[in-house]
Short mmCIF file of C-alpha atoms and ligand atoms in Angstrom, two decimals:
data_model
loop_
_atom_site.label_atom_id
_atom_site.label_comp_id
_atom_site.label_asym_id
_atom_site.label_seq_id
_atom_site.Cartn_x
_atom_site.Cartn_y
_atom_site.Cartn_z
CA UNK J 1 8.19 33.71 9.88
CA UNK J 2 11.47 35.65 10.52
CA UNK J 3 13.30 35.30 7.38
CA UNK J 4 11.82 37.27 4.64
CA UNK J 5 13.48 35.65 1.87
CA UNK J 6 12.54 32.34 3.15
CA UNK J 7 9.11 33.20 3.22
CA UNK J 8 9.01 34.56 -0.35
CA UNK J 9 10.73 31.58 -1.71
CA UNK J 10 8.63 28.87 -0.01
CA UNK J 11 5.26 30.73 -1.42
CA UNK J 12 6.15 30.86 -5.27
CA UNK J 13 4.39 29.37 -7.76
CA UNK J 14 7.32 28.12 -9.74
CA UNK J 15 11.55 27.02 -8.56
CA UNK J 16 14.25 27.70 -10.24
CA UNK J 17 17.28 25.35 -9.25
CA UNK J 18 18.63 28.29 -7.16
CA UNK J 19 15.07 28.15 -4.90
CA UNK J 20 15.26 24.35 -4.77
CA UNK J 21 19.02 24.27 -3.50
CA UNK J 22 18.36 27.17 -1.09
CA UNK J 23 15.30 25.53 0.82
CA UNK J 24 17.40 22.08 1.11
CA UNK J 25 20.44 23.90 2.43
CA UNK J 26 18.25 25.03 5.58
CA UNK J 27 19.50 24.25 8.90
CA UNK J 28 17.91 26.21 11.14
CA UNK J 29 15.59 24.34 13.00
CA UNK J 30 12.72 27.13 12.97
CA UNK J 31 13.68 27.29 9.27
CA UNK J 32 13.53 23.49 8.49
CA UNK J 33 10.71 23.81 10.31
CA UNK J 34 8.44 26.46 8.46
CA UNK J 35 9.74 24.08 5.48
CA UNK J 36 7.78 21.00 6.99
CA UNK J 37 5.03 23.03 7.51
CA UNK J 38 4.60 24.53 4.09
CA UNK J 39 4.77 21.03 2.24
CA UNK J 40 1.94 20.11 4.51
CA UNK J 41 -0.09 22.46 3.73
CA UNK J 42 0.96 22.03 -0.35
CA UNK J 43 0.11 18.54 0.20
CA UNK J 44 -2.70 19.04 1.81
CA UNK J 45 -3.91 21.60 -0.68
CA UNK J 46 -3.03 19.31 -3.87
CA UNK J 47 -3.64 15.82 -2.00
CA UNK J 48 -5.77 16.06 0.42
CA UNK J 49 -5.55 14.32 3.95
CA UNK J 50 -6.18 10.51 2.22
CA UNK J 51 -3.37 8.59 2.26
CA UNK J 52 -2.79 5.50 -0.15
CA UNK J 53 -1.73 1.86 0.37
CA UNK J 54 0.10 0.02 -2.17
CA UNK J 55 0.20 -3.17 -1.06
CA UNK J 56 3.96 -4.64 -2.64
CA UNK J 57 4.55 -8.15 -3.48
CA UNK J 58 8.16 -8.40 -4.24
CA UNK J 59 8.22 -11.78 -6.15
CA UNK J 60 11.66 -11.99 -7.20
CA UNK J 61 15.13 -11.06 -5.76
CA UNK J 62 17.28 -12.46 -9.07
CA UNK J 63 18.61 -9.33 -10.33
CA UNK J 64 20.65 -9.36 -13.70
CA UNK J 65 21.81 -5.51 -12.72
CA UNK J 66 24.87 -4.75 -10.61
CA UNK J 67 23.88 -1.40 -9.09
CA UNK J 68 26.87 -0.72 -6.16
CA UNK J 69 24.19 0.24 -3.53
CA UNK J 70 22.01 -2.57 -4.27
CA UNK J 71 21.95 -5.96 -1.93
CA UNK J 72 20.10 -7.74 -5.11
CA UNK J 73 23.05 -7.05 -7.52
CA UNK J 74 23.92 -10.11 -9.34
CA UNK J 75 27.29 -10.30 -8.15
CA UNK J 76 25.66 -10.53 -3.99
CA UNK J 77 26.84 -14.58 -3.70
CA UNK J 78 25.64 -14.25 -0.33
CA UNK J 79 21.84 -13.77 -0.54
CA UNK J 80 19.73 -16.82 -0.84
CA UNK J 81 17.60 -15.72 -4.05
CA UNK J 82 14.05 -16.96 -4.34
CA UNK J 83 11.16 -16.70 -6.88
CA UNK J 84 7.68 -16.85 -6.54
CA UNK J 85 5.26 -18.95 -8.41
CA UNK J 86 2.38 -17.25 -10.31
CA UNK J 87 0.29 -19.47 -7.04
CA UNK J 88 1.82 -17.60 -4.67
CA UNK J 89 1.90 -14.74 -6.09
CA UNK J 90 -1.97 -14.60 -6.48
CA UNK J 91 -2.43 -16.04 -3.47
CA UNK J 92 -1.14 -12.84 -1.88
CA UNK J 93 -2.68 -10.69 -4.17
CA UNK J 94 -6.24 -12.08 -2.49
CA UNK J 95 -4.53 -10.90 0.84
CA UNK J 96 -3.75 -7.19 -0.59
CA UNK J 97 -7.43 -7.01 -1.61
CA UNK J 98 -9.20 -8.28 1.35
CA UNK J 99 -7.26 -6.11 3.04
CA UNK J 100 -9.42 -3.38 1.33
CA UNK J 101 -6.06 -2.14 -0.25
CA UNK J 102 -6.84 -0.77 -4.10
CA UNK J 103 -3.36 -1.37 -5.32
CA UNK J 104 -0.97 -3.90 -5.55
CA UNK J 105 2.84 -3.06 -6.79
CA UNK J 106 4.04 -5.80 -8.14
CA UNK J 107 8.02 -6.10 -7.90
CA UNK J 108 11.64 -7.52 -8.56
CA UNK J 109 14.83 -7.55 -9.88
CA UNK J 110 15.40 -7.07 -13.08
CA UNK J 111 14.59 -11.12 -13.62
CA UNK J 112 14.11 -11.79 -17.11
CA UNK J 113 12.72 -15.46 -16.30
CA UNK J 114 9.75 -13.69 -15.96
CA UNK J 115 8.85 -13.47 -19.39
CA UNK J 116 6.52 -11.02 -21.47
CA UNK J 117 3.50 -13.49 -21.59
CA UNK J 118 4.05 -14.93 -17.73
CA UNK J 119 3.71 -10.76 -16.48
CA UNK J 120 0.83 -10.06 -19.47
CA UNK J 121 -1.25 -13.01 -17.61
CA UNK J 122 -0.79 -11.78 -14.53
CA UNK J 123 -1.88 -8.68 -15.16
CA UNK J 124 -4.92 -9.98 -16.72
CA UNK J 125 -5.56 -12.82 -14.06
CA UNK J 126 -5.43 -9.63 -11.30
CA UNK J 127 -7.42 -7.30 -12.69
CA UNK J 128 -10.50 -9.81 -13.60
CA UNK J 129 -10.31 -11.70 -10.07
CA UNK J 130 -10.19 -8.64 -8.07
CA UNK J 131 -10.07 -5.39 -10.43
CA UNK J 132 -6.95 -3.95 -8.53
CA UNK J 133 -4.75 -1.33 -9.78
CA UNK J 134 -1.19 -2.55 -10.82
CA UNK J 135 1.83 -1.32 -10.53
CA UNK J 136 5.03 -2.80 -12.27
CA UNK J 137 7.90 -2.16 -10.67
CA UNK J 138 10.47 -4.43 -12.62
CA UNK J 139 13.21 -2.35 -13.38
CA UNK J 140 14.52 -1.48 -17.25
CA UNK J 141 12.56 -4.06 -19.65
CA UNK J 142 11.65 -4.58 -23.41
CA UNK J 143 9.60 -1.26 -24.93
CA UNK J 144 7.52 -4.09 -26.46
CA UNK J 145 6.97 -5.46 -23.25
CA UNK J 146 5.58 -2.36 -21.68
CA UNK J 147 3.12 -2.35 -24.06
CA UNK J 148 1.96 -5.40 -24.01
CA UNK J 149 1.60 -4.91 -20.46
CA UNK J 150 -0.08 -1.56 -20.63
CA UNK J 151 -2.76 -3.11 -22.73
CA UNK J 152 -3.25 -6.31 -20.78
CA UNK J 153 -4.26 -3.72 -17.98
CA UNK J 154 -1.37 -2.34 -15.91
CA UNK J 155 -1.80 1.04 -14.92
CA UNK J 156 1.36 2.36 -13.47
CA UNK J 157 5.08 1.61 -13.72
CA UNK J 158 7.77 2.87 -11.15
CA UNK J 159 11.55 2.90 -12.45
CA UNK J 160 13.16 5.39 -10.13
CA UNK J 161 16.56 7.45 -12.05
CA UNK J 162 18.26 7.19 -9.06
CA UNK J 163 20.14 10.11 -9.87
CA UNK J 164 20.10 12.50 -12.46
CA UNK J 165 23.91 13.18 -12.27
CA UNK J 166 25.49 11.22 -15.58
CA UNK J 167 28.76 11.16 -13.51
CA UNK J 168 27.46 9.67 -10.50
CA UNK J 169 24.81 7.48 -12.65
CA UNK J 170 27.53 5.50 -14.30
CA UNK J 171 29.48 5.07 -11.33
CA UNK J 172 26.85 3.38 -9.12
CA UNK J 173 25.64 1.70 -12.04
CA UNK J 174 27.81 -0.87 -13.84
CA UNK J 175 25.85 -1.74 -16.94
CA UNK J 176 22.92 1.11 -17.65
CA UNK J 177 22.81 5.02 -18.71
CA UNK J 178 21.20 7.65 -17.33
CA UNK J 179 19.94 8.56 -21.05
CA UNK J 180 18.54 4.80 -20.93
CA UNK J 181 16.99 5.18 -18.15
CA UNK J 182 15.03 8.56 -18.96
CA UNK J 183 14.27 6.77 -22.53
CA UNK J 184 12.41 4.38 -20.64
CA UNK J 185 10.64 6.84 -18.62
CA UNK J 186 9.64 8.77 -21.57
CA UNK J 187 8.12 6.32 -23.55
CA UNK J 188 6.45 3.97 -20.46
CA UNK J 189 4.27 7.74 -20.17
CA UNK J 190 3.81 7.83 -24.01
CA UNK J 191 2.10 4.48 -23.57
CA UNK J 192 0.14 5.58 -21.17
CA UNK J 193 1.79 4.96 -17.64
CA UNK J 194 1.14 6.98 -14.71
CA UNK J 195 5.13 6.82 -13.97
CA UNK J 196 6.73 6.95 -10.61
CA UNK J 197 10.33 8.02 -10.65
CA UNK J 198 12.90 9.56 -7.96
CA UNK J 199 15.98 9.36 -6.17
CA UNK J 200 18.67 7.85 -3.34
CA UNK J 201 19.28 10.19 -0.81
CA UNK J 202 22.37 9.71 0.44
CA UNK J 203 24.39 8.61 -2.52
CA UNK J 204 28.55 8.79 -1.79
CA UNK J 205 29.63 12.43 -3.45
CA UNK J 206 25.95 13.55 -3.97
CA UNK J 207 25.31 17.40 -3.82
CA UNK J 208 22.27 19.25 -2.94
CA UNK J 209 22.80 20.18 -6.39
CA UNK J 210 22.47 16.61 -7.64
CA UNK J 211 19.08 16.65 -5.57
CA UNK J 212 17.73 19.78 -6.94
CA UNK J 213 18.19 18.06 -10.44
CA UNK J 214 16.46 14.69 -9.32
CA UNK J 215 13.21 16.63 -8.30
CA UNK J 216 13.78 18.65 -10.94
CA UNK J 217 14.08 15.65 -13.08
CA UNK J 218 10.92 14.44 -11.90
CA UNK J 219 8.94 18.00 -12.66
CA UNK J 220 10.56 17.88 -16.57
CA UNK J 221 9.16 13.93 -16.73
CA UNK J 222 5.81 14.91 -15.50
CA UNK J 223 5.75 12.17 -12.91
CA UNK J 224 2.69 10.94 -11.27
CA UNK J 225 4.77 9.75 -8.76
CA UNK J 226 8.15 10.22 -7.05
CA UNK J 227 9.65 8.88 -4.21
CA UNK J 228 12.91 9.74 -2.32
CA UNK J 229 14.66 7.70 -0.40
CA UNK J 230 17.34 7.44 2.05
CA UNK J 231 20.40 5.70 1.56
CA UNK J 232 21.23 2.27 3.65
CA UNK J 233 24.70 0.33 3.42
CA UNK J 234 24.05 -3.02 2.29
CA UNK J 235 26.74 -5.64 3.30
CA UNK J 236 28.15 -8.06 0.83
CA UNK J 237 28.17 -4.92 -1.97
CA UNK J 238 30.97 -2.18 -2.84
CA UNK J 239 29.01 0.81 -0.85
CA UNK J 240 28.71 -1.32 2.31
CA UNK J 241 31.31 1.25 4.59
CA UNK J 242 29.22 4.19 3.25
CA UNK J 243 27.34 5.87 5.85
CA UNK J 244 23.37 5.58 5.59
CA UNK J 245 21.77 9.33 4.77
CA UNK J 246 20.93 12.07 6.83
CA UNK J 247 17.80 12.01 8.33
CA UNK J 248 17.19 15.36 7.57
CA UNK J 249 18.47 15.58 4.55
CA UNK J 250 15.97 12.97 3.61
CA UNK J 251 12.79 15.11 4.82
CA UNK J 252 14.04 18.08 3.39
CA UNK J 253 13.93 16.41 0.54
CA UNK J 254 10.62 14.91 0.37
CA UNK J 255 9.41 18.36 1.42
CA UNK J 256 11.29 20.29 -0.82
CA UNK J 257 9.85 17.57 -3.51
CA UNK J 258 6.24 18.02 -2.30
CA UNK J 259 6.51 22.14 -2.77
CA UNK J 260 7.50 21.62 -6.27
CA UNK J 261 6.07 18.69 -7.32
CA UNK J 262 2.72 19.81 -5.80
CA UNK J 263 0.21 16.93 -6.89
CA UNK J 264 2.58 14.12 -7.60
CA UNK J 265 2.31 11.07 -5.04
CA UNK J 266 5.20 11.59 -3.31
CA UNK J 267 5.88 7.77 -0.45
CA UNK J 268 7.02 7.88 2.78
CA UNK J 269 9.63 4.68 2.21
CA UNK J 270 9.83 1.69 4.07
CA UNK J 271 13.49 2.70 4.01
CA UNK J 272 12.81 6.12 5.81
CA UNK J 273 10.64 4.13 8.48
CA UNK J 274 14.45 1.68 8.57
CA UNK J 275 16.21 4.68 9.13
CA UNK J 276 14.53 5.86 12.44
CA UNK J 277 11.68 4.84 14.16
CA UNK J 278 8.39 7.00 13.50
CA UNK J 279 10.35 7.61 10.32
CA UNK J 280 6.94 6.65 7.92
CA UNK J 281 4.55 9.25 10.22
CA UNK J 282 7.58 11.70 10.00
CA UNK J 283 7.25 11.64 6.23
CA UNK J 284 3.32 11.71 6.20
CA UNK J 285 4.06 14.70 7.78
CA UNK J 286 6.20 16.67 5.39
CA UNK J 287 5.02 15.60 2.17
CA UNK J 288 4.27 12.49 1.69
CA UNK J 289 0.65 10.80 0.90
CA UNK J 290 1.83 6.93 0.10
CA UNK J 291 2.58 4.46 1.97
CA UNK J 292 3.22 0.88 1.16
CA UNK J 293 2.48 -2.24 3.20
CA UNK J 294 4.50 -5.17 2.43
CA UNK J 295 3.00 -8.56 1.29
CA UNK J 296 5.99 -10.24 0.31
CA UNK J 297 5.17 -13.57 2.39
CA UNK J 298 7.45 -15.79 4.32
CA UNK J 299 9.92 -16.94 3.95
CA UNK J 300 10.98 -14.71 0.92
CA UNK J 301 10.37 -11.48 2.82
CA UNK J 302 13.82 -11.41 4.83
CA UNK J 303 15.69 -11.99 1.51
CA UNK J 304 14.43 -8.87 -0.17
CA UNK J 305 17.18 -7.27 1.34
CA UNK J 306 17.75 -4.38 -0.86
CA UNK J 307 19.65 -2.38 2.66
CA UNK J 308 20.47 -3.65 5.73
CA UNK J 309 17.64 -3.33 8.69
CA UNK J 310 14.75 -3.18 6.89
CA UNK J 311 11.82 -2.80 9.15
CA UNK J 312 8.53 -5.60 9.03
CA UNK J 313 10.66 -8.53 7.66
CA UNK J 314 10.06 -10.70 10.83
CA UNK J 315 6.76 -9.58 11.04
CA UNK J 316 3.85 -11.67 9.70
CA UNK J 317 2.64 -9.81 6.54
CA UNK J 318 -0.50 -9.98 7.20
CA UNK J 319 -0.57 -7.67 10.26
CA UNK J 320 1.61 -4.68 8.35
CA UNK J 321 -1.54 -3.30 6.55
CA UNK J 322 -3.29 -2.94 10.45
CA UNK J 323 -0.69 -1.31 11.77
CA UNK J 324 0.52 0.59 9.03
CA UNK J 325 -3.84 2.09 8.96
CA UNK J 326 -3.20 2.79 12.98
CA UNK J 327 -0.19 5.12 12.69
CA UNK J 328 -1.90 6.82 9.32
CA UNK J 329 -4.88 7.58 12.01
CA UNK J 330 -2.90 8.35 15.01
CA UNK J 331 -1.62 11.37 12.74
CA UNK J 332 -4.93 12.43 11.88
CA UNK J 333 -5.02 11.21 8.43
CA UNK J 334 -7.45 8.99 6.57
CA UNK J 335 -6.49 5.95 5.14
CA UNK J 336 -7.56 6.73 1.14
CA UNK J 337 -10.81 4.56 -0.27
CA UNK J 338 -9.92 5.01 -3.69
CA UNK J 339 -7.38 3.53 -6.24
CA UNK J 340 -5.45 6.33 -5.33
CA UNK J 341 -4.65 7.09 -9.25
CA UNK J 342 -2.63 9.87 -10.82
CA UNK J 343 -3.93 13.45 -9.71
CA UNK J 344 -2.29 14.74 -12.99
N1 LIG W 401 19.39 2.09 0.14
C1 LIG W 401 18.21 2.70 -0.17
N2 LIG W 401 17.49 2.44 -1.26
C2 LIG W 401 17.97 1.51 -2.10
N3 LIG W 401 17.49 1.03 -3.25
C3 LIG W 401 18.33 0.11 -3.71
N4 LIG W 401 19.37 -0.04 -2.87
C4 LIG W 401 19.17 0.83 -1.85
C5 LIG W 401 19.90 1.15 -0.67
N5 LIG W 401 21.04 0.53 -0.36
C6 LIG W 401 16.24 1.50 -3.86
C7 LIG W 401 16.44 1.89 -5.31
C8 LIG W 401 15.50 0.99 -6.06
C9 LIG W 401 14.50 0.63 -5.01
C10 LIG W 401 13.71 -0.62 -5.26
O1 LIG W 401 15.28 0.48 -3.85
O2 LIG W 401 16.03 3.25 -5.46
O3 LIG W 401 14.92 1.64 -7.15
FE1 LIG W 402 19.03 -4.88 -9.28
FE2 LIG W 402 20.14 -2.52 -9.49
S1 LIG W 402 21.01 -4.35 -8.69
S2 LIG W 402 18.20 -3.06 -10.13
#
């Protein structure tokens, strides 16, 4: 390694904000590189080479949220919303675990139509049919309703902060709070949640300074999970002219994230894989040790359409998982046996 300092940095034990914004302002390629390099080997050291499936199920595109980035805001006239019945939705459950996948992540807008009781039996129907792990991934709800969910047997809950700049919080977001949204974070671990949280890379007037916050943000919550992801326009919403992120911005990112983070489960996005091709392996490869298959069926998967050119919507669902466990192997990695749960 040629730069001293860089090689001191990257080796600590602990990063200050200064260390954080230095190692994502890299350009250099050999630099950039020796970055990549280093969060593999964190990740290997703290992971392992297993990599997870989370099979997703995304059941619902209502949103009542009007998030400017989002393609599911409320105020999108122009995507055909659908919702699933609790049928379908265990129907594809039975997919995720023949599949031999441990987890499912169950997701949607924030639809409130889905009551309390409806996710509760759920929760309970999945776990005594085919003893999965579950992941909610419903966006802000009742604190009495993550309880009740915690103790009918869900194990993990992802709410990402999307950014942990107040400013730039409340102007992508019409109706929540940053302080909300960390409230929520806060108490869904008190409960008892292995929480995911993280970022949008990407974001218009976003700093590397905002990003050293959000992983930052994620070491001060103690998350069990984090994933950062890149920004895609979505037409029919406010930030559809904005450009999409940096593709190496993004890995920086995730490998920055891994180095600090260490053992959280850090996902290589399905919107990473959207933004180039190989984009999923490329992330396996800097950080990352999830990746998540989607089971949404047809013909609700093309109307998840959070961004614009999302990748496996035409695909049939059922072939994802295969070909998702072919690339994880092609890289030399092992496709993980276990739930995969919190290494915290
Ligand atoms: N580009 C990338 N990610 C997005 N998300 C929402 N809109 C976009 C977009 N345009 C992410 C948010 C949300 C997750 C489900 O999708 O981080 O939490
Ligand atoms: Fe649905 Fe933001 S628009 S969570």
């Amino acid at each position: 390694m040629k730069n001293p300092n860089l090689n001191s940095v990257l080796n600590k034990e602990e990063f200050d904000k200064r260390d954080i914004i230095y190692m994502l302002s890299l350009t250099d390629k050999n630099e950039v590189e020796n970055l990549y390099y280093r969060a593999n080997e964190v990740r290997k050291e703290f992971c392992g080479d297993d990599v997870h499936l989370r099979g997703i199920i995304e059941f619902s595109n209502y949103c009542e949220q009007d998030c400017l980035y989002c393609g599911l805001r409320i105020s999108n006239d122009a995507l055909p919303r659908y919702r699933m019945t609790k049928d379908e939705i265990l129907a594809t459950v039975e997919h995720i675990h023949k599949a031999k996948i441990f987890t499912v992540v169950l997701q949607s807008g924030e639809d409130f139509s889905y009551t309390k009781e409806f996710i509760s039996d759920l929760i309970r129907e999945i776990k005594l049919n085919y003893g999965l792990a579950i992941t909610l991934s419903l966006g802000e709800r009742g604190f009495e309703e993550y309880l009740e969910w915690k103790n009918a047997g869900a194990d993990r809950y992802l709410l990402k902060h999307e950014s942990a700049n107040k400013k730039l919080y409340s102007a992508i977001h019409n109706k929540q709070s940053l302080d909300e949204r960390i409230k929520h974070l806060v108490y869904l671990k008190s409960i008892g949640f292995q929480v995911g949280s993280g970022n949008i890379i990407g974001l218009p007037g976003q700093t590397p300074d905002d990003i050293a916050d959000d992983i930052l943000l994620c070491k001060s919550l103690i998350n069990d999970m984090a994933s950062f992801s890149p920004f895609i326009p979505s037409n029919d919403t406010p930030l559809c002219n904005v450009s999409k992120a940096d593709v190496q911005l993004t890995l920086k990112t995730m490998a920055v994230a891994r180095i600090v983070l260490k053992d959280a489960h850090i996902p290589s996005t399905t919107a990473l894989g959207s933004l180039i091709e190989g984009g999923r392996e490329k992330g396996l490869e800097v950080g990352a040790n999830v990746v998540m298959p989607n089971y949404t069926p047809n013909p609700y998967r093309q109307n998840y359409k959070i961004y614009e050119g999302k990748i496996c919507v035409t695909d049939d669902p059922l072939a994802c998982s295969g070909c998702l466990k072919f690339k994880i192997e092609s890289i030399g990695r092992k496709v993980g046996e276990s739930f995969g749960h919190s290494l915290k």
